[in-house]
CSV table of C-alpha atoms in Angstrom, one decimal:
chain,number,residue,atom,x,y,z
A,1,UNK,CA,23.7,0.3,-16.7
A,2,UNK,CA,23.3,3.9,-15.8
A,3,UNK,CA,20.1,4.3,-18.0
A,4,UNK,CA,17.0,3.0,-16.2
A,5,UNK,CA,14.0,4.7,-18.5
A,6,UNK,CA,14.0,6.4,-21.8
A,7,UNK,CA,11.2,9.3,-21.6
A,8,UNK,CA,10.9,10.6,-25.1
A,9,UNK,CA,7.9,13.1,-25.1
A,10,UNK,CA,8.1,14.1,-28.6
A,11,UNK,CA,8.4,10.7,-29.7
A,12,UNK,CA,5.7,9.6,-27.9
A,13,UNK,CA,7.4,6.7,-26.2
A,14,UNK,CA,8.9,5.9,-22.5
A,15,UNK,CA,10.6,2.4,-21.8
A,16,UNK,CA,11.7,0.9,-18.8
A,17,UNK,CA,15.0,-1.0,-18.7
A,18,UNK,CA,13.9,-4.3,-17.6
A,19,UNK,CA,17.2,-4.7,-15.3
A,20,UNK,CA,15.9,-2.9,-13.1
A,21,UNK,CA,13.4,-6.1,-12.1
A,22,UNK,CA,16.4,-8.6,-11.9
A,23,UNK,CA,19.3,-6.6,-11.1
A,24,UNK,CA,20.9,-7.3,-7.3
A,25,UNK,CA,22.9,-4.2,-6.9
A,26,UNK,CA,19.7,-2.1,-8.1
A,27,UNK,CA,17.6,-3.8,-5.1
A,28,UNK,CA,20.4,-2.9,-2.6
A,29,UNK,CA,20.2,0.6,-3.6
A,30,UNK,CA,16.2,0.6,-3.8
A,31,UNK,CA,16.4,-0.4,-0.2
A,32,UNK,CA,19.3,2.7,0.2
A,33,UNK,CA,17.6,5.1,-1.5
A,34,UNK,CA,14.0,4.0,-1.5
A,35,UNK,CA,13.1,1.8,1.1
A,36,UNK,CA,15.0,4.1,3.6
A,37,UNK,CA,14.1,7.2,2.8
A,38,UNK,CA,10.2,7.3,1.8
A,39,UNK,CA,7.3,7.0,3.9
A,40,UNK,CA,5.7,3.4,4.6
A,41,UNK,CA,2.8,2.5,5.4
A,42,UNK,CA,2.9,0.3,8.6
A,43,UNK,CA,-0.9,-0.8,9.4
A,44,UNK,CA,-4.2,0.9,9.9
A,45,UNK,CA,-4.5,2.9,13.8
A,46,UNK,CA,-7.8,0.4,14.2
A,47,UNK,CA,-5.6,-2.5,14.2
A,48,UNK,CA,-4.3,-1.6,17.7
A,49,UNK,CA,-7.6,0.2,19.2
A,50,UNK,CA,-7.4,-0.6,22.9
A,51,UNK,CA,-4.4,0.6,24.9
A,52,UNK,CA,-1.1,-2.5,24.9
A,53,UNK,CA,-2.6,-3.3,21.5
A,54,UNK,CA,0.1,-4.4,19.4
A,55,UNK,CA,1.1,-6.6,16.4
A,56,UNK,CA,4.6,-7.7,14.7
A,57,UNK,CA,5.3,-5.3,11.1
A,58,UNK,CA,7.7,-6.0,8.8
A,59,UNK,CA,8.5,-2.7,7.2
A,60,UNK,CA,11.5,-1.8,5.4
A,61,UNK,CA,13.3,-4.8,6.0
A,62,UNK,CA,13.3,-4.4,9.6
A,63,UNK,CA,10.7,-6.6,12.4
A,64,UNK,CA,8.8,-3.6,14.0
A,65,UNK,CA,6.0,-3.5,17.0
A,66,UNK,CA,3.5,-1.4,16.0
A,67,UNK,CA,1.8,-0.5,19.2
A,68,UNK,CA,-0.6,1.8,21.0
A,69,UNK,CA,1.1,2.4,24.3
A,70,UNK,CA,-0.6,2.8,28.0
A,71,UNK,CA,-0.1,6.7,27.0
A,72,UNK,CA,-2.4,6.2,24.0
A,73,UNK,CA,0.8,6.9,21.7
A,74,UNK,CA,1.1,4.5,18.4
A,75,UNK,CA,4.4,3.9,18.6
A,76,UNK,CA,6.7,1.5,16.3
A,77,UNK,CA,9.3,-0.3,18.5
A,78,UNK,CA,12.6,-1.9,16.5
A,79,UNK,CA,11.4,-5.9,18.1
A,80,UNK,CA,15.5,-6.3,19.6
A,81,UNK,CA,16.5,-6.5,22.5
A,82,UNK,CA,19.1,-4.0,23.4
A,83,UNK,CA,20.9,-6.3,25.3
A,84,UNK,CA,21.6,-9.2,23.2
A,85,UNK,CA,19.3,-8.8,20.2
A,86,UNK,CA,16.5,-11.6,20.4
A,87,UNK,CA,13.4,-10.6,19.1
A,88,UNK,CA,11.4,-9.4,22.1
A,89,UNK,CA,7.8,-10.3,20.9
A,90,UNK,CA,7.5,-13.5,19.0
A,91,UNK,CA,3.5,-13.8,18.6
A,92,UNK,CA,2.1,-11.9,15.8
A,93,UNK,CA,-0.5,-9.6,18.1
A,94,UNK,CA,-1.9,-9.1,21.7
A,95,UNK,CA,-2.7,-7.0,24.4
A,96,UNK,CA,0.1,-6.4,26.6
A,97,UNK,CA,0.9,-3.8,29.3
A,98,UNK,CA,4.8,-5.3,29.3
A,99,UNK,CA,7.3,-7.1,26.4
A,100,UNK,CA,9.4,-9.9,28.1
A,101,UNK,CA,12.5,-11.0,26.3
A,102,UNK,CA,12.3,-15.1,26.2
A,103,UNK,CA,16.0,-14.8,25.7
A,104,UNK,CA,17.4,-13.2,29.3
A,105,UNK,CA,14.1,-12.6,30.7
A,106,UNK,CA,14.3,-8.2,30.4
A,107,UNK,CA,11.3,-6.4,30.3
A,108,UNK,CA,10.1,-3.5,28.7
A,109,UNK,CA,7.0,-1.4,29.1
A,110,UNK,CA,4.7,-1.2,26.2
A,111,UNK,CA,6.6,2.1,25.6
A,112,UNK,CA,10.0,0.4,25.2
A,113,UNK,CA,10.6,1.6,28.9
A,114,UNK,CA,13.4,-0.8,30.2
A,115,UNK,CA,11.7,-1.7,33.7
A,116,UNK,CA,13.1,-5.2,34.8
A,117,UNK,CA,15.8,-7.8,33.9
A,118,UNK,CA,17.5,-10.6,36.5
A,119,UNK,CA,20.3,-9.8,38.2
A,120,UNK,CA,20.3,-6.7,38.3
A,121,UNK,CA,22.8,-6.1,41.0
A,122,UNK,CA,25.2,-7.2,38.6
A,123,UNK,CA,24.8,-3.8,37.1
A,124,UNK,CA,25.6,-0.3,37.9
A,125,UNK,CA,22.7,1.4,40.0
A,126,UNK,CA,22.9,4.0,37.5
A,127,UNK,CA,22.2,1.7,34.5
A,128,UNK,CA,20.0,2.8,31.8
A,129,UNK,CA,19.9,6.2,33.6
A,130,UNK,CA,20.4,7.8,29.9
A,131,UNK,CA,17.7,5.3,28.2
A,132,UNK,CA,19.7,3.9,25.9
A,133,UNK,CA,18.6,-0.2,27.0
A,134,UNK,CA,15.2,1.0,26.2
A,135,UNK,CA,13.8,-0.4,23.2
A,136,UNK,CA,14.5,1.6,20.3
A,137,UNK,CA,12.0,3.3,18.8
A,138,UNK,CA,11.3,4.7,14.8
A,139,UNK,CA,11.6,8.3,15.3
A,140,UNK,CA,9.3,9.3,12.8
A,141,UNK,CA,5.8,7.8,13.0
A,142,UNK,CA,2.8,9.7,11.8
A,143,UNK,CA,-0.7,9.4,10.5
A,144,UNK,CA,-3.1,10.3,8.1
A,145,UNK,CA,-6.6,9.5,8.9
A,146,UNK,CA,-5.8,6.1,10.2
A,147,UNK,CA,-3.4,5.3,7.7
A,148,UNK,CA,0.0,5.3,10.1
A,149,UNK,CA,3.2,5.4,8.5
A,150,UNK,CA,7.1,5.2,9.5
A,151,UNK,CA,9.9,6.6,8.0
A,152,UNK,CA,13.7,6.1,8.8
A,153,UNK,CA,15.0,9.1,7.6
A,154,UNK,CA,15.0,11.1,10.1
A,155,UNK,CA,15.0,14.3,8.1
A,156,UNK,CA,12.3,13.4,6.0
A,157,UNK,CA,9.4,15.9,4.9
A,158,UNK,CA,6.4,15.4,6.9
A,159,UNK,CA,4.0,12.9,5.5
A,160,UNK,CA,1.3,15.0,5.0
A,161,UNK,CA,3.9,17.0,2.6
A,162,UNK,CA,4.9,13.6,1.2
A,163,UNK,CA,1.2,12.7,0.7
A,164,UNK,CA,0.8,16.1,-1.3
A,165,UNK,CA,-2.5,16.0,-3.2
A,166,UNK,CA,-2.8,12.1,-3.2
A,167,UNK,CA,-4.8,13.0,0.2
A,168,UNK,CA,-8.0,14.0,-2.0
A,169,UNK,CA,-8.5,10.5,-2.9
A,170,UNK,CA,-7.4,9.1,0.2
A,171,UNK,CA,-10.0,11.1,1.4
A,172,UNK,CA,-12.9,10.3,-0.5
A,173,UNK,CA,-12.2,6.8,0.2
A,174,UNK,CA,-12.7,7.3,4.1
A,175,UNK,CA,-15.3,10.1,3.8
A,176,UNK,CA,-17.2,6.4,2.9
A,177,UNK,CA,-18.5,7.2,6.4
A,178,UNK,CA,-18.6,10.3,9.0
A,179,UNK,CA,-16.8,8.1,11.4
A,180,UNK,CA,-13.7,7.3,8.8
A,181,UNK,CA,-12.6,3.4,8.0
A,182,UNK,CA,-11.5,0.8,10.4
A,183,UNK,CA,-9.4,-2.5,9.4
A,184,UNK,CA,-11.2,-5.6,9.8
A,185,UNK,CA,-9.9,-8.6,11.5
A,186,UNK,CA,-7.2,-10.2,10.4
A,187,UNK,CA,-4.4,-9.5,7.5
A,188,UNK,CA,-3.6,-11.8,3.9
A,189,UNK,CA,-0.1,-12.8,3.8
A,190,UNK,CA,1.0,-14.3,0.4
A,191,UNK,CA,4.4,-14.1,-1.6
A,192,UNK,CA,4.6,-13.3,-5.2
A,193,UNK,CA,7.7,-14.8,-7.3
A,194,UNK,CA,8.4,-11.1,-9.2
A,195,UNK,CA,9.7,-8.1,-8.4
A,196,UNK,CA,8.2,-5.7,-6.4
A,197,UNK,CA,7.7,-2.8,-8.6
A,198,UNK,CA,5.6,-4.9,-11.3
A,199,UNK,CA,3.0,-5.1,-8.7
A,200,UNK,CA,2.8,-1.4,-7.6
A,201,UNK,CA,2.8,-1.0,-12.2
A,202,UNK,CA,-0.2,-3.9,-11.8
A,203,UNK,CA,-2.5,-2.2,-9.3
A,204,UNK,CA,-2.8,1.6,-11.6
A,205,UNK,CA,-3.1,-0.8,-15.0
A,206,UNK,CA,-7.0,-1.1,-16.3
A,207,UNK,CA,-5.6,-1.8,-19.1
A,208,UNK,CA,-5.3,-5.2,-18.0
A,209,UNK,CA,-8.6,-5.6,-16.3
A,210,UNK,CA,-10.6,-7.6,-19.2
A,211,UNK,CA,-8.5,-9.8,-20.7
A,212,UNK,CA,-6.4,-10.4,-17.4
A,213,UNK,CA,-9.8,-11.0,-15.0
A,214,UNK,CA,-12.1,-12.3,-18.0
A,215,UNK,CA,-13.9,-14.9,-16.5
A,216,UNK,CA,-14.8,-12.7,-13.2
A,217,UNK,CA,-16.7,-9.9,-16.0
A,218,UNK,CA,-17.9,-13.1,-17.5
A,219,UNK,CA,-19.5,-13.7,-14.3
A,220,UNK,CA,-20.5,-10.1,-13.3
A,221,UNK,CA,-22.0,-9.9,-16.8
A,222,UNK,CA,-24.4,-13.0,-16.2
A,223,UNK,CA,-25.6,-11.7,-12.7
A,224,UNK,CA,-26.4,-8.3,-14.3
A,225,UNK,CA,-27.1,-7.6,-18.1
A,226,UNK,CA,-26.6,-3.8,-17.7
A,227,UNK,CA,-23.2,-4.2,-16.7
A,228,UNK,CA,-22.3,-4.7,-20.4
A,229,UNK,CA,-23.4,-1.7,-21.0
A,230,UNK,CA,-20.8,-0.1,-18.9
A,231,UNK,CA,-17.1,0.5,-19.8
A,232,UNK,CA,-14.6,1.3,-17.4
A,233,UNK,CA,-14.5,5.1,-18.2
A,234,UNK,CA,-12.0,7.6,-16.2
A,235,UNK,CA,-8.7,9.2,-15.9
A,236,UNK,CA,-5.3,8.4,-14.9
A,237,UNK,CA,-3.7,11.3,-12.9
A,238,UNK,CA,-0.2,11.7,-11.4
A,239,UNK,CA,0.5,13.1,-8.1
A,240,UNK,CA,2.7,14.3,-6.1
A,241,UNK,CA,6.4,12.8,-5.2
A,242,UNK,CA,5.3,9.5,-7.5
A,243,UNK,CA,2.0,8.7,-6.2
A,244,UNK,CA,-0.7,7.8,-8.9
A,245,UNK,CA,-4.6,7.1,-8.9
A,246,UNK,CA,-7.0,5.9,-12.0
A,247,UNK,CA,-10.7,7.0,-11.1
A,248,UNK,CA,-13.2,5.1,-13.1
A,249,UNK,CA,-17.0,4.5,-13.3
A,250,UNK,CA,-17.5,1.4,-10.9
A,251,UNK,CA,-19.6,-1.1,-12.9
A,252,UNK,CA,-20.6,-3.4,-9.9
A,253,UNK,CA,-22.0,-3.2,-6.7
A,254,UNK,CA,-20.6,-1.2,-3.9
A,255,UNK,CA,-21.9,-1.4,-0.7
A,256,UNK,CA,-21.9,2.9,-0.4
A,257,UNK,CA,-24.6,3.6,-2.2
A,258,UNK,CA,-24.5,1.3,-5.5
A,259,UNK,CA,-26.9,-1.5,-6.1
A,260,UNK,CA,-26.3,-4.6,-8.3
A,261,UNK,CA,-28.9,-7.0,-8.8
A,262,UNK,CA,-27.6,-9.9,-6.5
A,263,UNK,CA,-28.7,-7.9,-3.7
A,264,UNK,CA,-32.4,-8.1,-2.4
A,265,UNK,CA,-34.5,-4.4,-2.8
A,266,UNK,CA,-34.4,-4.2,1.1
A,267,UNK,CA,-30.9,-3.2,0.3
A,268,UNK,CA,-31.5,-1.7,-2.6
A,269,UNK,CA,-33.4,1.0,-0.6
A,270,UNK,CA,-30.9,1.2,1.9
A,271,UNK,CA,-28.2,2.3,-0.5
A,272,UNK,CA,-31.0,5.0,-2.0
A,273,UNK,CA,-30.9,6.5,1.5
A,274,UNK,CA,-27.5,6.2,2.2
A,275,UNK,CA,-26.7,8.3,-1.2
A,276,UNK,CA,-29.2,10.7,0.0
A,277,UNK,CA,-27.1,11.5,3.5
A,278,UNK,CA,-23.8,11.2,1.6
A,279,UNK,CA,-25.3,13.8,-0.7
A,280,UNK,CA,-26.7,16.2,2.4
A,281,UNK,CA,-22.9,15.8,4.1
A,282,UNK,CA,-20.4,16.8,0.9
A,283,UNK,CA,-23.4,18.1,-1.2
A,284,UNK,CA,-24.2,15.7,-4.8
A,285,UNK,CA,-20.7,16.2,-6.9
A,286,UNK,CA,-18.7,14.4,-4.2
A,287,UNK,CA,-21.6,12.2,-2.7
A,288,UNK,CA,-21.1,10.6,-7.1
A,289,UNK,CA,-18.0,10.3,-6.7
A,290,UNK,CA,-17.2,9.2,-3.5
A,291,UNK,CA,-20.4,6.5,-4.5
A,292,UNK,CA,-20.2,5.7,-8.0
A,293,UNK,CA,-16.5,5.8,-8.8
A,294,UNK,CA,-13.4,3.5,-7.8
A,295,UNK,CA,-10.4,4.7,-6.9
A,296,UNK,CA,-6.8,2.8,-7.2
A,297,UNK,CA,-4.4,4.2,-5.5
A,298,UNK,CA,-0.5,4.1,-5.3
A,299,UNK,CA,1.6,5.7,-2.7
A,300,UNK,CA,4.8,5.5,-3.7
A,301,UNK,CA,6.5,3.4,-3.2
A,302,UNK,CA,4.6,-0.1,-1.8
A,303,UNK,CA,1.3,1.2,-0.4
A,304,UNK,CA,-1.9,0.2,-2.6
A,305,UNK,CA,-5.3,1.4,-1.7
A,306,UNK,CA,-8.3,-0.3,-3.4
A,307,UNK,CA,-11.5,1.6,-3.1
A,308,UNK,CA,-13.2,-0.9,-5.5
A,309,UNK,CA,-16.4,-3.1,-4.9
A,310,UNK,CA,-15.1,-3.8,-1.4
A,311,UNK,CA,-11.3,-1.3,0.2
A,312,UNK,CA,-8.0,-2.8,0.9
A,313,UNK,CA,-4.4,-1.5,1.5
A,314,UNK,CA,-2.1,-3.6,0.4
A,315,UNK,CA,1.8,-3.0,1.2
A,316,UNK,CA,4.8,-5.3,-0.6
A,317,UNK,CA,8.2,-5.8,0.0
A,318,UNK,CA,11.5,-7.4,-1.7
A,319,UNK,CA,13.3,-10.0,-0.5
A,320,UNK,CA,15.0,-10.7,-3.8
A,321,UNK,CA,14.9,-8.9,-7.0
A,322,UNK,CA,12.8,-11.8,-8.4
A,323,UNK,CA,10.0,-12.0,-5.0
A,324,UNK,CA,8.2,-10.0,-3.0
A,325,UNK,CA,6.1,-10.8,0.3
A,326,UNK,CA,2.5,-9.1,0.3
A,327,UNK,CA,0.2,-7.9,3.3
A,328,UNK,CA,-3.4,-6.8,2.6
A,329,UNK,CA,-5.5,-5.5,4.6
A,330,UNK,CA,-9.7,-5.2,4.4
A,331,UNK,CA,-10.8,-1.8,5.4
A,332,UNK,CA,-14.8,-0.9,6.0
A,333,UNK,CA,-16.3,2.0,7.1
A,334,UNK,CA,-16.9,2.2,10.6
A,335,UNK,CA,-20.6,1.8,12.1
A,336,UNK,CA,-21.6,0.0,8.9
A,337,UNK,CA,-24.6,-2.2,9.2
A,338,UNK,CA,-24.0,-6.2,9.2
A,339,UNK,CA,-25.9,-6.8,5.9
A,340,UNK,CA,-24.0,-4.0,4.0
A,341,UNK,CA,-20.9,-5.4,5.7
A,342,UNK,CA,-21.7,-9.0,4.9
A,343,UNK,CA,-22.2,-7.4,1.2
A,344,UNK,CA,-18.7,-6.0,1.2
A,345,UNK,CA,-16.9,-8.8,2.5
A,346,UNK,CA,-18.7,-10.8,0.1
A,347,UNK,CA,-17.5,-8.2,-2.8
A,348,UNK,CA,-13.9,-8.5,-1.3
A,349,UNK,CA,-13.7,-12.4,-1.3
A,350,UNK,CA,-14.9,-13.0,-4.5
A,351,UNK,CA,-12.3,-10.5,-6.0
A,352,UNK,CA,-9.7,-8.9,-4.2
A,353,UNK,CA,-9.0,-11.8,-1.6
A,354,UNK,CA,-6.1,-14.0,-2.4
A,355,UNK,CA,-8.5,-16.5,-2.9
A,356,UNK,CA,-10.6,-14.7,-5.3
A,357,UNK,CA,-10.6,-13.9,-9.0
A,358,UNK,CA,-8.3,-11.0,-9.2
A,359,UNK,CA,-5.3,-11.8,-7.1
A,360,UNK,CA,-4.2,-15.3,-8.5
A,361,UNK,CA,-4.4,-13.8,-12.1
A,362,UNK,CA,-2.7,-11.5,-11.1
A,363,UNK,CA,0.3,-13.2,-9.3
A,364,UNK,CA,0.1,-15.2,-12.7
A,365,UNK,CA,0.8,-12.5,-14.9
A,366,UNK,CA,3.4,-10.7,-12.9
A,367,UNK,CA,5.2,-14.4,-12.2
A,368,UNK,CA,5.3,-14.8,-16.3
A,369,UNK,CA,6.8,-11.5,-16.6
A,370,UNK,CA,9.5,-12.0,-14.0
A,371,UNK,CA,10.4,-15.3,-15.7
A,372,UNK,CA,10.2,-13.9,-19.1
A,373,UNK,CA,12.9,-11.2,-18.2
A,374,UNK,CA,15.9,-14.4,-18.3
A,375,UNK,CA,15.5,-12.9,-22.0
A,376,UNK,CA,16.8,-9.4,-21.2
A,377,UNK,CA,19.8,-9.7,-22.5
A,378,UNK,CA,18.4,-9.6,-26.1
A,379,UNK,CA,14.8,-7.9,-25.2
A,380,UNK,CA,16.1,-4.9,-23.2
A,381,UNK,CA,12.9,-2.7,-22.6
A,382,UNK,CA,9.0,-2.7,-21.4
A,383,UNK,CA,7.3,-0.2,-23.0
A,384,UNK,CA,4.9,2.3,-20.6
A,385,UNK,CA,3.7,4.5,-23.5
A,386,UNK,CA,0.3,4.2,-24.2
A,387,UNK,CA,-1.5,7.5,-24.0
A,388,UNK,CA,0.9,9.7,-24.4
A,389,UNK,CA,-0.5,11.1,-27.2
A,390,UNK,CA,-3.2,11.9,-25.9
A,391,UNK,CA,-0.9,15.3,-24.1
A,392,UNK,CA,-1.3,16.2,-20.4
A,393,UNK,CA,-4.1,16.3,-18.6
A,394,UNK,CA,-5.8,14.1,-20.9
A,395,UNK,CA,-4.8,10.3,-20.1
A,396,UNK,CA,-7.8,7.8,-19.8
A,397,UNK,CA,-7.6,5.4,-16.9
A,398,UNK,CA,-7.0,2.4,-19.3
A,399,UNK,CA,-3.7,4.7,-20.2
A,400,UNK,CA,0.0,4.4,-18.3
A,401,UNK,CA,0.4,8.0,-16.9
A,402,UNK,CA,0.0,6.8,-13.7
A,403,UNK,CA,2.9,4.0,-13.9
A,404,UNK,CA,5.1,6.4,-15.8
A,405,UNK,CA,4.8,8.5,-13.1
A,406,UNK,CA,5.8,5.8,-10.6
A,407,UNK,CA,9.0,5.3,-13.1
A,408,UNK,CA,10.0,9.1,-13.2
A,409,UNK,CA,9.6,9.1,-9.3
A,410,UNK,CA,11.9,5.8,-9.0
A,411,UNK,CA,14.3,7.3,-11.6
A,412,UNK,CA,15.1,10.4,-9.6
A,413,UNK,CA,16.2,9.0,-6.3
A,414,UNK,CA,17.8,6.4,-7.8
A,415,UNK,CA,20.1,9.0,-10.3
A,416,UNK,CA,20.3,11.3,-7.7
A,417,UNK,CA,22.4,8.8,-5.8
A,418,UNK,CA,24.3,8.0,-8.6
A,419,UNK,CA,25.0,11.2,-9.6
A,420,UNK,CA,26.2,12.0,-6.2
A,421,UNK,CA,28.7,8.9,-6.2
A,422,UNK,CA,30.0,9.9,-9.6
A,423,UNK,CA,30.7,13.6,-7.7
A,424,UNK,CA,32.4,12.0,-4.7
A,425,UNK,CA,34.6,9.8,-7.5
A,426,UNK,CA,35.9,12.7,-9.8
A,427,UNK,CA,37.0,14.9,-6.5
């Protein structure tokens, strides 16, 4: 199979091959060509605030320690130990000046400094005088307004080239507050038993959003009659190197500026203020839409960024082509009061929590379509093409410009190394 999508403009129609979701060889050259080469989100820079700060990352397929040093450096540490491989740090987080290996008893500083191991004069006195019994570190680790990323290619574009214009809605997500987000305590863990990709598709799709989460509008509905009167209004938009975003009119509560009825009117009045000052800082065209408006974000290729009723980045990864393991995160703005934050996190449990309406339905649907795809033998292709006749520029956010953006983005790096093996083979 050398054909992964069929993009026929005129026609009006693009189809995904739906190998691609169950194929091994295909995931071993995602993690080549994908997985190894783009930037990935590895946590938020709150998560380690204080200095030895650190916690365990999976990222990529490899067990990192993403960690603010005694320098004040984030840095993301490969967890090995150079001398005989053991992971180094086996809780999840802490506070540590010092990593000790449980396996031979080296230490490293919180740098990756090597700065201690038992008998040592069974070594030369000039050992590690080149650094290279350090823990290793990920060469290129960067940041964009709290959102820290790694990437193993060394010779990658920088990330803020990579985030291209996606950072305008990453933006208006943290511009939430003059102070920027902060994660809260805490991360979800859960696995999902389909392939990867169907979950970056799922989190751009309001197309799904009513018939897929019917019974939480059902409820939304009954708390607040207006909301019926509300559609989910917006546009899809592609960006840069395969990101995607839909933006859409928010028709529940959010706790920056936007009231629902199951709130009391003390809050009520505090959200009027708080869209007064958002309005006085980025002036009443932003202060709309950075209040009114929720934002789904995908940065290619596994970083999600809900800025819905409540904000969460969620980040997915493959350990076979028919499962995935999931991390989300809560974000909240930072020097939020406790009844607005107790109103987000209330937001966030009900819905986006794995626990909550949206994520087991969710799971649900992407788990029937991975099991649904033992038939692609004799139903070869998903179709992505609803609102393509609508022309550029145009797409609604309950259209698939976003995810057919995703697939052109996936289709390039994955062609481009297959075009390159086919060179090597005719020489």
């Amino acid at each position: 199979m050398d054909q992964f999508i069929r993009d026929n403009v005129e026609k009006s129609e693009f189809l995904v091959n739906r190998s691609v979701f169950t194929d091994r060889e295909m995931l071993a050259r995602e993690r080549a060509e994908i997985f190894n080469k783009c930037w990935l989100f590895i946590g938020h820079d709150t998560e380690i605030a204080e200095l030895g700060d650190y916690k365990r990352k999976k990222v990529g397929g490899r067990n990192l320690l993403f960690v603010r040093s005694q320098d004040g450096e984030i840095r993301a540490l490969f967890n090995t130990c150079p001398h005989r491989g053991a992971l180094i740090a086996r809780e999840n987080e802490g506070n540590s000046r010092v990593f000790r290996c449980f396996y031979h008893a080296w230490s490293f500083k919180n740098d990756g400094e090597l700065v201690g191991m038992p008998g040592k004069d069974g070594f030369p006195e000039d050992f590690n005088a080149e650094g290279t019994k350090n823990m290793k570190a990920v060469k290129r680790v960067e940041n964009y307004r709290g959102f820290v990323f790694v990437n193993f290619d060394e010779d990658a574009i920088s990330l803020d080239e990579y985030l291209g214009n996606a950072k305008e809605y990453i933006d208006l997500v943290v511009d939430q507050s003059e102070y920027g987000l902060e994660a809260q305590g805490g991360v979800q863990e859960y696995s999902v038993r389909a392939n990867w990709k169907l979950l970056a598709e799922n989190s751009v799709d309001l197309y799904h959003g009513m018939p897929t989460h019917k019974t939480y509008f059902d409820i939304k509905q009954a708390q607040d009659p207006e909301l019926k009167n509300v559609k989910l209004e917006g546009e899809g938009v592609e960006l840069d190197n395969g990101h995607a975003v839909i933006e859409y009119i928010a028709p529940w509560g959010r706790p920056v500026a936007q009231w629902t009825p199951i709130w009391d009117d003390e809050l009520k009045q505090d959200m009027e203020r708080m869209k007064v000052k958002l309005a006085d800082r980025y002036g009443e065209e932003r202060a709309d839409r950075i209040a009114n408006y929720n934002r789904n974000i995908v940065i290619f290729p596994n970083l999600v960024i809900n800025d819905i009723m409540a904000v969460t980045a969620r980040t997915f990864y493959p350990t076979s082509p028919g499962y995935m393991e999931v991390s989300g995160y809560s974000l909240a703005p930072k020097g939020e009061e406790e009844t607005h934050r107790m109103a987000r996190n209330d937001n966030f449990l009900e819905f986006l929590g794995p626990g909550g309406f949206a994520t087991p339905d969710d799971n649900e649907a992407l788990e029937l379509c991975q099991e649904a795809y033992n038939n692609n033998e004799e139903v070869e292709w998903n179709d992505i093409s609803k609102g393509m006749v609508r022309g550029a520029g145009n797409a609604m956010a309950t259209d698939e410009v976003q995810m057919r953006n995703f697939w052109r983005q996936y289709n390039a790096r994955i062609q481009e190394s297959l075009n390159k093996e086919k060179e090597v083979a005719q020489r």
